[in-house]
Structure formats: C-alpha cells, structure tokens
C-alpha cells in the first residue's frame, strides 16, 4: 500500500463506527455497531447507555477492521475522529481512543466536525459507488439528519459557508416524532418512509414552515404540532386507517420544504454541484424527488449510498483525508465539544 490510510472514528451519537479511507477517498474498510436495540425500550437515545456501548464496541471494531482488511499500523498515516458536535460522553469515548492510538502508534490526529463529515460523504468511493462525473468543490450541501438540518456552500475542508439551518427541530427529529406518535418504531424515519408508500401525500395539508420567507432557514416544530392535533381528533380505529395518509402527507411537507430551500440556495449560489447527505437523505421520497429536480434543472446531484448517508466513520475519515492534505492537524489538546466551535462554519 503506497498511500497512507486515514482511520476514521465516529461515536458522536448512537453508532460506533470505524473506517479506513485512502488518499483518493477510496473506502478500504468500514465497520459499525448500531445500538438501536439498546435504546428502543426508551423510545430515544439515552446518553449514558450510548457512552457505555461505545466503550464496549470501539476497540473490538478497530481490531476487526485492521484484521479483516489486512492493514498494519504502518499503513495508517493519521487518525480522524468526530470531536464535535454530539453527545459529550459519546464523543469523549472516540476522542480519548483516537488520542491514545495517535500517541502510542505515532500517528497524526485530526478532529472533525460531524456535519462536515456528512457534507463530504459524497466524495467517498468504493467498488460500487463513485461521485458523479465532475462533482467536486464548490457545491451546495444539505446535511439533514436527526440532529441537524443545515444548508451550506461547501468550498473545501474547513471552508463551510452556512446558508441556513433549522431554528427548532431537525428534519430527522420531525420524522422520529411522528413515528413515536404513531408507535411505528425506533428510530422512526425509516418506518414513516415505509408506511408512507401506501398513503396519499395530499390527504392532509400540513404546514410548510418558513417556506415563504426569504432566508434559507427551516422550521419543523409547527409540523409536529399540526400532526399532534390531527392525531388527537382520531379514534384508535380511525388512526390505524389514517396512518399511511398521515405519514405520506407529513413526509411530503418535509420533502417539499427541503427541496424548495435547496433550489433557492442553488439559484443564489449559481453552482452546478449539489449533494444531500445525513440520515434523512436515506428517505426514498426525498431521493426520488431530488433526482427528478436535479435532472430538470441540469444540476449534478451526488446522493451517496445509504451506508455513507447515516452516521458512519468513512465520512469522518474522508474529512480527515481532506484536512490532512490541507495540513490541518490537531494535537493531544484535542477535546470533545457538544457544540460546533466558533469558526467551524463561516457566515456568508
Ligand atoms: O445521520 P444520522 O444517522 O444521525 C444523526 O446525525 O442524527 O441520522 C439519523 C436520522 C434519524 O432521525 C432517522 O429517523 C432519520 O435519520 N432517517 C430517516 C430515514 N432513515 C433514517 N428519515 C426519513 N426517512 C428515512 N428513510
Ligand atoms: Zn449524523
């Protein structure tokens, strides 16, 4: 192996994930342990449970990754770890592990903002996926997940211009809340997506938060409240019957707002390249509609495969590759932060 690999470590929420990515963005290996079963009884992520699970899962995953890919520590040039934003106890497990590996194995260390990881995920490649022809910086990126709904002009590593963000709930949170109200399962987005397939997206007219305001911010709390009110008027039998229509209409409201703002951002930025990443970009209606929209507008849309959309360490390793190529490194002072740092995002 002639190009040094970057090891990525992701523990910011409830997925423990490690990856090896080479200097061209090629994913040599990716291994993840999901914690859904541990959090399901509580209907949401319990921070203390998440930290404990990371502690148990992380080092065995690193060993498996190295063994299964036949990688020696001599092949690894740097360790990139999500250091912000996220659950502080969860981040701590990843950061302490990365710092220890860097110290003991004499590797460079890189602290990555999790949202930047989502934004560079489309640049990854493997035997089944590569970015569309011509897709490169600068591009407009919508990072849409359980924790964030952020719209950026992405110019390069560490050069993320924030164009808009949610002022309340994230889109993924909105999906999860509807799933909870309808008792569909946890985490809820994928169940809403499945249930919506047999529903009518026009059955209910849910609010499109901030749709007609000039800025590029989002708001999803009104949508949740509207759904809550609608559900409260239904008997259990009626609710069972209405579930698919509720999911389809609610999903329609989210997809419509996301694409509307993305379209506005593309027009304002005058760019050709665009990506949607983060857990919600796994949504089948969003993927279909975004693909149609990009084709109609002549935009180059990168939609990474689902394994790189939801939380994973390959995207963190890719951010590490880009930062190391730009000469950005951290040292043993690196510490986790529940929030993004000043300077992570540039204003426009
Ligand atoms: O990026 P991610 O794995 O973790 C965070 O950084 O939050 O995103 C998780 C979010 C959850 O809210 C989950 O319900 C949502 O992504 N999600 C979906 C779908 N798959 C995952 N939302 C809508 N449709 C889906 N198919
Ligand atoms: Zn995420």
Tab-separated table of C-alpha atoms and ligand atoms in Angstrom:
chain	number	residue	atom	x	y	z
A	1	UNK	CA	0.000	0.000	0.000
A	2	UNK	CA	1.758	3.187	-1.065
A	3	UNK	CA	-0.734	5.843	0.049
A	4	UNK	CA	-1.099	6.312	3.810
A	5	UNK	CA	-4.580	5.494	5.037
A	6	UNK	CA	-6.643	7.625	7.373
A	7	UNK	CA	-8.540	5.835	10.124
A	8	UNK	CA	-11.911	7.415	10.937
A	9	UNK	CA	-13.627	7.064	14.306
A	10	UNK	CA	-17.258	8.118	14.819
A	11	UNK	CA	-19.019	7.950	18.205
A	12	UNK	CA	-20.979	11.217	18.328
A	13	UNK	CA	-24.417	9.710	18.917
A	14	UNK	CA	-25.561	6.096	18.971
A	15	UNK	CA	-23.482	4.456	16.224
A	16	UNK	CA	-19.975	3.225	16.887
A	17	UNK	CA	-18.108	3.220	13.599
A	18	UNK	CA	-14.520	2.865	12.357
A	19	UNK	CA	-13.182	3.077	8.808
A	20	UNK	CA	-10.047	3.178	6.701
A	21	UNK	CA	-10.026	5.518	3.702
A	22	UNK	CA	-7.118	6.137	1.320
A	23	UNK	CA	-5.910	9.461	-0.048
A	24	UNK	CA	-8.215	9.209	-3.071
A	25	UNK	CA	-11.305	8.754	-0.890
A	26	UNK	CA	-11.478	5.003	-1.515
A	27	UNK	CA	-13.063	3.143	1.399
A	28	UNK	CA	-10.715	0.277	2.277
A	29	UNK	CA	-12.943	-0.839	5.167
A	30	UNK	CA	-15.914	0.291	7.243
A	31	UNK	CA	-17.267	-1.410	10.354
A	32	UNK	CA	-20.117	-0.189	12.522
A	33	UNK	CA	-22.043	-1.337	15.589
A	34	UNK	CA	-25.556	0.046	15.901
A	35	UNK	CA	-27.264	0.483	19.246
A	36	UNK	CA	-30.917	0.645	18.240
A	37	UNK	CA	-31.875	-2.385	20.332
A	38	UNK	CA	-30.334	-0.856	23.472
A	39	UNK	CA	-32.254	2.426	23.118
A	40	UNK	CA	-35.537	1.062	21.734
A	41	UNK	CA	-37.149	0.408	25.158
A	42	UNK	CA	-36.680	4.119	25.970
A	43	UNK	CA	-38.011	5.416	22.617
A	44	UNK	CA	-34.948	7.615	22.135
A	45	UNK	CA	-31.171	7.697	22.576
A	46	UNK	CA	-30.147	7.536	26.260
A	47	UNK	CA	-26.751	9.295	26.501
A	48	UNK	CA	-25.356	7.163	29.323
A	49	UNK	CA	-26.338	3.930	27.559
A	50	UNK	CA	-24.761	5.221	24.330
A	51	UNK	CA	-21.410	6.029	26.004
A	52	UNK	CA	-21.225	2.600	27.625
A	53	UNK	CA	-21.957	0.851	24.360
A	54	UNK	CA	-19.249	2.869	22.575
A	55	UNK	CA	-16.781	1.870	25.296
A	56	UNK	CA	-17.593	-1.812	24.754
A	57	UNK	CA	-17.726	-1.716	20.954
A	58	UNK	CA	-14.984	0.601	19.798
A	59	UNK	CA	-11.700	-1.264	20.340
A	60	UNK	CA	-13.018	-4.640	19.090
A	61	UNK	CA	-14.238	-2.820	15.943
A	62	UNK	CA	-10.770	-1.302	15.412
A	63	UNK	CA	-9.182	-4.764	15.750
A	64	UNK	CA	-11.698	-6.354	13.369
A	65	UNK	CA	-11.212	-3.573	10.822
A	66	UNK	CA	-7.426	-3.932	10.845
A	67	UNK	CA	-7.585	-7.744	10.667
A	68	UNK	CA	-10.298	-8.026	8.028
A	69	UNK	CA	-8.624	-5.520	5.713
A	70	UNK	CA	-5.132	-6.922	6.350
A	71	UNK	CA	-3.928	-3.476	7.426
A	72	UNK	CA	-0.887	-2.906	9.625
A	73	UNK	CA	-0.345	0.257	11.682
A	74	UNK	CA	2.467	1.133	9.275
A	75	UNK	CA	-0.163	1.657	6.550
A	76	UNK	CA	-2.066	4.235	8.616
A	77	UNK	CA	-0.887	7.852	8.499
A	78	UNK	CA	-3.471	9.606	10.639
A	79	UNK	CA	-6.498	9.101	12.882
A	80	UNK	CA	-9.511	11.368	12.301
A	81	UNK	CA	-12.170	11.473	14.989
A	82	UNK	CA	-15.505	13.228	15.372
A	83	UNK	CA	-14.818	15.706	18.157
A	84	UNK	CA	-17.993	17.843	17.822
A	85	UNK	CA	-20.985	18.309	17.896
A	86	UNK	CA	-22.761	15.453	19.642
A	87	UNK	CA	-23.407	13.780	22.974
A	88	UNK	CA	-20.462	14.710	25.138
A	89	UNK	CA	-19.996	11.306	26.804
A	90	UNK	CA	-20.173	9.553	23.442
A	91	UNK	CA	-17.717	11.957	21.804
A	92	UNK	CA	-15.339	11.501	24.726
A	93	UNK	CA	-15.010	7.762	24.074
A	94	UNK	CA	-13.980	8.351	20.457
A	95	UNK	CA	-11.679	11.287	21.165
A	96	UNK	CA	-9.812	9.567	24.012
A	97	UNK	CA	-9.402	6.431	21.902
A	98	UNK	CA	-8.130	8.383	18.882
A	99	UNK	CA	-5.687	10.370	21.011
A	100	UNK	CA	-4.378	7.178	22.600
A	101	UNK	CA	-3.876	5.489	19.225
A	102	UNK	CA	-2.161	8.614	17.867
A	103	UNK	CA	0.167	8.750	20.870
A	104	UNK	CA	1.041	5.056	21.032
A	105	UNK	CA	1.322	4.429	17.291
A	106	UNK	CA	2.865	7.825	16.429
A	107	UNK	CA	0.054	8.921	14.106
A	108	UNK	CA	-1.204	12.357	13.162
A	109	UNK	CA	-4.515	13.354	14.770
A	110	UNK	CA	-7.423	15.231	13.189
A	111	UNK	CA	-10.569	16.469	14.974
A	112	UNK	CA	-13.590	16.503	12.654
A	113	UNK	CA	-16.897	18.346	12.890
A	114	UNK	CA	-19.565	15.670	12.371
A	115	UNK	CA	-21.570	17.852	9.980
A	116	UNK	CA	-18.506	18.325	7.792
A	117	UNK	CA	-18.294	14.532	7.669
A	118	UNK	CA	-21.861	14.340	6.294
A	119	UNK	CA	-21.053	17.050	3.751
A	120	UNK	CA	-18.000	15.276	2.308
A	121	UNK	CA	-19.596	11.796	2.272
A	122	UNK	CA	-20.445	12.104	-1.462
A	123	UNK	CA	-16.705	12.316	-2.244
A	124	UNK	CA	-16.128	8.768	-0.967
A	125	UNK	CA	-15.693	5.934	-3.446
A	126	UNK	CA	-15.708	2.150	-3.364
A	127	UNK	CA	-16.230	-0.736	-5.776
A	128	UNK	CA	-19.939	0.193	-6.213
A	129	UNK	CA	-20.022	3.967	-5.791
A	130	UNK	CA	-18.136	6.961	-7.035
A	131	UNK	CA	-19.131	10.623	-7.124
A	132	UNK	CA	-20.867	11.703	-10.348
A	133	UNK	CA	-18.540	12.955	-13.119
A	134	UNK	CA	-17.393	16.497	-12.426
A	135	UNK	CA	-18.679	16.540	-8.855
A	136	UNK	CA	-16.173	18.462	-6.716
A	137	UNK	CA	-15.820	21.634	-4.628
A	138	UNK	CA	-17.527	24.073	-4.551
A	139	UNK	CA	-21.000	22.604	-4.082
A	140	UNK	CA	-24.192	23.206	-2.143
A	141	UNK	CA	-24.672	20.619	0.595
A	142	UNK	CA	-27.778	19.868	2.606
A	143	UNK	CA	-26.892	17.910	5.750
A	144	UNK	CA	-30.157	16.562	7.041
A	145	UNK	CA	-30.287	14.131	9.936
A	146	UNK	CA	-31.686	13.522	13.411
A	147	UNK	CA	-29.506	16.270	14.858
A	148	UNK	CA	-29.217	18.776	12.031
A	149	UNK	CA	-30.808	20.383	9.022
A	150	UNK	CA	-28.063	22.644	7.702
A	151	UNK	CA	-27.551	24.104	4.255
A	152	UNK	CA	-24.024	25.055	3.169
A	153	UNK	CA	-21.895	26.279	0.365
A	154	UNK	CA	-19.016	23.797	0.698
A	155	UNK	CA	-15.763	25.191	-0.663
A	156	UNK	CA	-13.202	22.827	0.792
A	157	UNK	CA	-12.034	21.306	4.054
A	158	UNK	CA	-12.866	23.729	6.858
A	159	UNK	CA	-14.473	26.146	4.417
A	160	UNK	CA	-18.182	25.655	5.043
A	161	UNK	CA	-20.397	28.677	4.480
A	162	UNK	CA	-23.608	28.271	6.436
A	163	UNK	CA	-26.552	29.415	4.283
A	164	UNK	CA	-29.400	28.298	6.521
A	165	UNK	CA	-30.356	25.918	9.298
A	166	UNK	CA	-33.322	24.773	11.298
A	167	UNK	CA	-34.372	27.169	14.009
A	168	UNK	CA	-36.023	24.385	16.034
A	169	UNK	CA	-36.314	20.639	15.277
A	170	UNK	CA	-34.140	18.835	12.755
A	171	UNK	CA	-35.990	17.114	9.893
A	172	UNK	CA	-34.967	13.674	11.222
A	173	UNK	CA	-36.303	14.610	14.642
A	174	UNK	CA	-39.612	15.558	12.987
A	175	UNK	CA	-39.746	12.120	11.318
A	176	UNK	CA	-38.879	10.409	14.600
A	177	UNK	CA	-41.560	12.339	16.495
A	178	UNK	CA	-44.309	11.338	14.074
A	179	UNK	CA	-43.161	7.718	14.304
A	180	UNK	CA	-43.357	7.946	18.083
A	181	UNK	CA	-46.878	9.459	17.988
A	182	UNK	CA	-47.995	6.656	15.680
A	183	UNK	CA	-45.996	3.994	17.584
A	184	UNK	CA	-44.292	2.857	14.403
A	185	UNK	CA	-40.878	2.006	15.888
A	186	UNK	CA	-37.476	3.482	16.669
A	187	UNK	CA	-35.613	5.191	15.074
A	188	UNK	CA	-38.681	6.348	13.252
A	189	UNK	CA	-37.681	7.868	9.900
A	190	UNK	CA	-37.427	4.609	8.058
A	191	UNK	CA	-40.855	3.439	9.362
A	192	UNK	CA	-42.531	6.691	8.273
A	193	UNK	CA	-40.875	6.231	4.872
A	194	UNK	CA	-42.218	2.662	4.574
A	195	UNK	CA	-45.713	3.483	5.884
A	196	UNK	CA	-45.974	6.496	3.543
A	197	UNK	CA	-45.593	4.290	0.470
A	198	UNK	CA	-49.257	3.261	0.557
A	199	UNK	CA	-50.570	6.681	1.612
A	200	UNK	CA	-51.846	9.770	-0.180
A	201	UNK	CA	-49.459	12.734	0.229
A	202	UNK	CA	-52.325	15.157	-0.407
A	203	UNK	CA	-54.694	13.704	2.208
A	204	UNK	CA	-53.630	16.213	4.876
A	205	UNK	CA	-52.318	19.698	4.277
A	206	UNK	CA	-49.546	20.081	6.860
A	207	UNK	CA	-47.729	23.413	7.321
A	208	UNK	CA	-44.567	24.146	5.331
A	209	UNK	CA	-42.520	26.036	7.934
A	210	UNK	CA	-40.743	29.203	6.725
A	211	UNK	CA	-41.437	28.254	3.126
A	212	UNK	CA	-42.362	31.733	2.043
A	213	UNK	CA	-39.721	33.635	3.938
A	214	UNK	CA	-36.741	34.964	2.079
A	215	UNK	CA	-33.981	33.370	4.148
A	216	UNK	CA	-32.816	29.777	3.894
A	217	UNK	CA	-33.658	28.677	7.446
A	218	UNK	CA	-36.045	25.848	8.242
A	219	UNK	CA	-38.640	25.222	10.940
A	220	UNK	CA	-40.280	21.859	11.627
A	221	UNK	CA	-41.877	22.346	15.047
A	222	UNK	CA	-45.181	23.609	13.600
A	223	UNK	CA	-45.453	20.475	11.502
A	224	UNK	CA	-45.103	18.255	14.535
A	225	UNK	CA	-47.744	20.243	16.454
A	226	UNK	CA	-50.145	20.095	13.490
A	227	UNK	CA	-49.737	16.316	13.294
A	228	UNK	CA	-50.257	16.011	17.034
A	229	UNK	CA	-53.543	17.954	16.769
A	230	UNK	CA	-54.730	15.889	13.824
A	231	UNK	CA	-53.940	12.621	15.600
A	232	UNK	CA	-55.749	13.761	18.748
A	233	UNK	CA	-59.017	14.030	16.783
A	234	UNK	CA	-58.875	10.385	15.654
A	235	UNK	CA	-60.107	7.265	17.458
A	236	UNK	CA	-57.638	4.329	17.602
A	237	UNK	CA	-59.525	2.639	14.725
A	238	UNK	CA	-59.524	5.785	12.604
A	239	UNK	CA	-55.854	6.314	13.363
A	240	UNK	CA	-54.971	2.820	12.172
A	241	UNK	CA	-56.797	3.554	8.927
A	242	UNK	CA	-55.234	7.046	8.542
A	243	UNK	CA	-51.619	6.116	9.334
A	244	UNK	CA	-50.391	5.776	5.767
A	245	UNK	CA	-52.015	9.067	4.677
A	246	UNK	CA	-50.628	10.870	7.733
A	247	UNK	CA	-47.109	9.587	7.031
A	248	UNK	CA	-47.307	10.386	3.317
A	249	UNK	CA	-48.640	13.926	3.908
A	250	UNK	CA	-46.169	14.661	6.682
A	251	UNK	CA	-43.261	13.345	4.618
A	252	UNK	CA	-44.482	15.406	1.659
A	253	UNK	CA	-44.365	18.580	3.780
A	254	UNK	CA	-40.755	17.862	4.818
A	255	UNK	CA	-39.543	16.898	1.326
A	256	UNK	CA	-41.220	19.905	-0.263
A	257	UNK	CA	-39.599	22.399	2.131
A	258	UNK	CA	-36.165	20.785	1.881
A	259	UNK	CA	-36.192	20.843	-1.901
A	260	UNK	CA	-37.669	24.327	-2.083
A	261	UNK	CA	-34.865	25.779	0.039
A	262	UNK	CA	-32.231	23.706	-1.738
A	263	UNK	CA	-33.463	25.057	-5.064
A	264	UNK	CA	-33.310	28.631	-3.716
A	265	UNK	CA	-29.764	28.050	-2.465
A	266	UNK	CA	-28.631	26.665	-5.829
A	267	UNK	CA	-30.066	29.666	-7.658
A	268	UNK	CA	-28.449	32.099	-5.230
A	269	UNK	CA	-25.043	30.369	-5.308
A	270	UNK	CA	-25.040	29.788	-9.076
A	271	UNK	CA	-23.390	26.412	-8.687
A	272	UNK	CA	-23.849	23.194	-10.631
A	273	UNK	CA	-22.964	20.625	-7.984
A	274	UNK	CA	-25.257	19.701	-5.130
A	275	UNK	CA	-25.457	16.960	-2.521
A	276	UNK	CA	-27.882	15.771	0.121
A	277	UNK	CA	-26.453	13.705	2.959
A	278	UNK	CA	-27.226	12.719	6.541
A	279	UNK	CA	-29.675	10.081	7.762
A	280	UNK	CA	-32.775	11.701	6.237
A	281	UNK	CA	-31.196	11.525	2.768
A	282	UNK	CA	-31.987	7.802	3.048
A	283	UNK	CA	-35.668	8.806	2.626
A	284	UNK	CA	-36.980	7.268	-0.575
A	285	UNK	CA	-39.355	10.130	-1.467
A	286	UNK	CA	-36.608	12.712	-0.929
A	287	UNK	CA	-34.174	10.726	-3.092
A	288	UNK	CA	-36.682	10.304	-5.916
A	289	UNK	CA	-37.845	13.891	-5.919
A	290	UNK	CA	-34.336	15.303	-5.586
A	291	UNK	CA	-33.165	13.188	-8.518
A	292	UNK	CA	-36.046	14.443	-10.703
A	293	UNK	CA	-35.440	18.038	-9.615
A	294	UNK	CA	-31.700	17.912	-10.350
A	295	UNK	CA	-32.303	16.339	-13.768
A	296	UNK	CA	-34.860	19.015	-14.656
A	297	UNK	CA	-32.528	21.820	-13.536
A	298	UNK	CA	-29.383	20.354	-15.110
A	299	UNK	CA	-27.614	20.066	-11.741
A	300	UNK	CA	-25.122	17.360	-10.827
A	301	UNK	CA	-26.575	15.701	-7.731
A	302	UNK	CA	-24.451	13.400	-5.583
A	303	UNK	CA	-26.505	11.093	-3.406
A	304	UNK	CA	-24.145	8.782	-1.541
A	305	UNK	CA	-25.331	5.231	-0.815
A	306	UNK	CA	-27.238	4.741	2.432
A	307	UNK	CA	-24.240	3.329	4.328
A	308	UNK	CA	-22.464	6.676	3.803
A	309	UNK	CA	-25.635	8.750	4.473
A	310	UNK	CA	-26.388	7.620	8.001
A	311	UNK	CA	-23.737	8.095	10.684
A	312	UNK	CA	-20.553	6.282	9.688
A	313	UNK	CA	-16.801	6.623	10.113
A	314	UNK	CA	-15.938	6.587	6.387
A	315	UNK	CA	-17.194	10.165	6.032
A	316	UNK	CA	-15.123	11.182	9.074
A	317	UNK	CA	-12.037	9.529	7.573
A	318	UNK	CA	-12.715	11.354	4.277
A	319	UNK	CA	-12.882	14.697	6.128
A	320	UNK	CA	-9.594	13.612	7.736
A	321	UNK	CA	-8.022	12.906	4.327
A	322	UNK	CA	-9.025	16.364	3.066
A	323	UNK	CA	-7.847	18.154	6.207
A	324	UNK	CA	-4.537	16.262	6.247
A	325	UNK	CA	-3.965	17.161	2.589
A	326	UNK	CA	-4.572	20.799	3.587
A	327	UNK	CA	-2.124	20.421	6.502
A	328	UNK	CA	-4.762	20.800	9.234
A	329	UNK	CA	-3.948	18.660	12.273
A	330	UNK	CA	-4.899	18.576	15.933
A	331	UNK	CA	-2.658	17.704	18.878
A	332	UNK	CA	-3.111	15.981	22.220
A	333	UNK	CA	-5.040	19.031	23.461
A	334	UNK	CA	-7.990	17.936	21.297
A	335	UNK	CA	-11.121	17.703	23.421
A	336	UNK	CA	-14.731	16.926	22.594
A	337	UNK	CA	-17.379	19.628	22.420
A	338	UNK	CA	-21.146	19.136	22.456
A	339	UNK	CA	-21.473	22.096	20.083
A	340	UNK	CA	-19.729	23.202	16.912
A	341	UNK	CA	-16.788	25.529	17.513
A	342	UNK	CA	-16.655	29.180	16.532
A	343	UNK	CA	-15.039	29.186	13.123
A	344	UNK	CA	-16.343	25.742	12.096
A	345	UNK	CA	-18.916	27.443	9.891
A	346	UNK	CA	-18.320	30.647	8.002
A	347	UNK	CA	-21.180	33.060	7.540
A	348	UNK	CA	-21.931	34.343	4.069
B	1	LIG	O1	-27.204	10.958	10.225
B	1	LIG	P1	-27.923	10.086	11.194
B	1	LIG	O2	-27.682	8.605	11.127
B	1	LIG	O3	-27.644	10.527	12.672
B	1	LIG	C1	-27.612	11.870	13.094
B	1	LIG	O4	-26.541	12.525	12.941
B	1	LIG	O5	-28.691	12.308	13.564
B	1	LIG	O6	-29.480	10.385	11.015
B	1	LIG	C2	-30.468	9.718	11.767
B	1	LIG	C3	-31.823	10.294	11.391
B	1	LIG	C4	-32.946	9.786	12.285
B	1	LIG	O7	-33.761	10.883	12.657
B	1	LIG	C5	-33.684	8.830	11.374
B	1	LIG	O8	-35.055	8.676	11.692
B	1	LIG	C6	-33.505	9.506	10.025
B	1	LIG	O9	-32.158	9.938	10.045
B	1	LIG	N1	-33.752	8.580	8.908
B	1	LIG	C7	-34.744	8.735	8.022
B	1	LIG	C8	-34.693	7.611	7.156
B	1	LIG	N2	-33.642	6.827	7.545
B	1	LIG	C9	-33.068	7.443	8.617
B	1	LIG	N3	-35.658	9.699	7.891
B	1	LIG	C10	-36.551	9.581	6.882
B	1	LIG	N4	-36.575	8.526	6.015
B	1	LIG	C11	-35.672	7.534	6.110
B	1	LIG	N5	-35.695	6.504	5.251
B	2	LIG	ZN1	-25.127	12.473	11.633
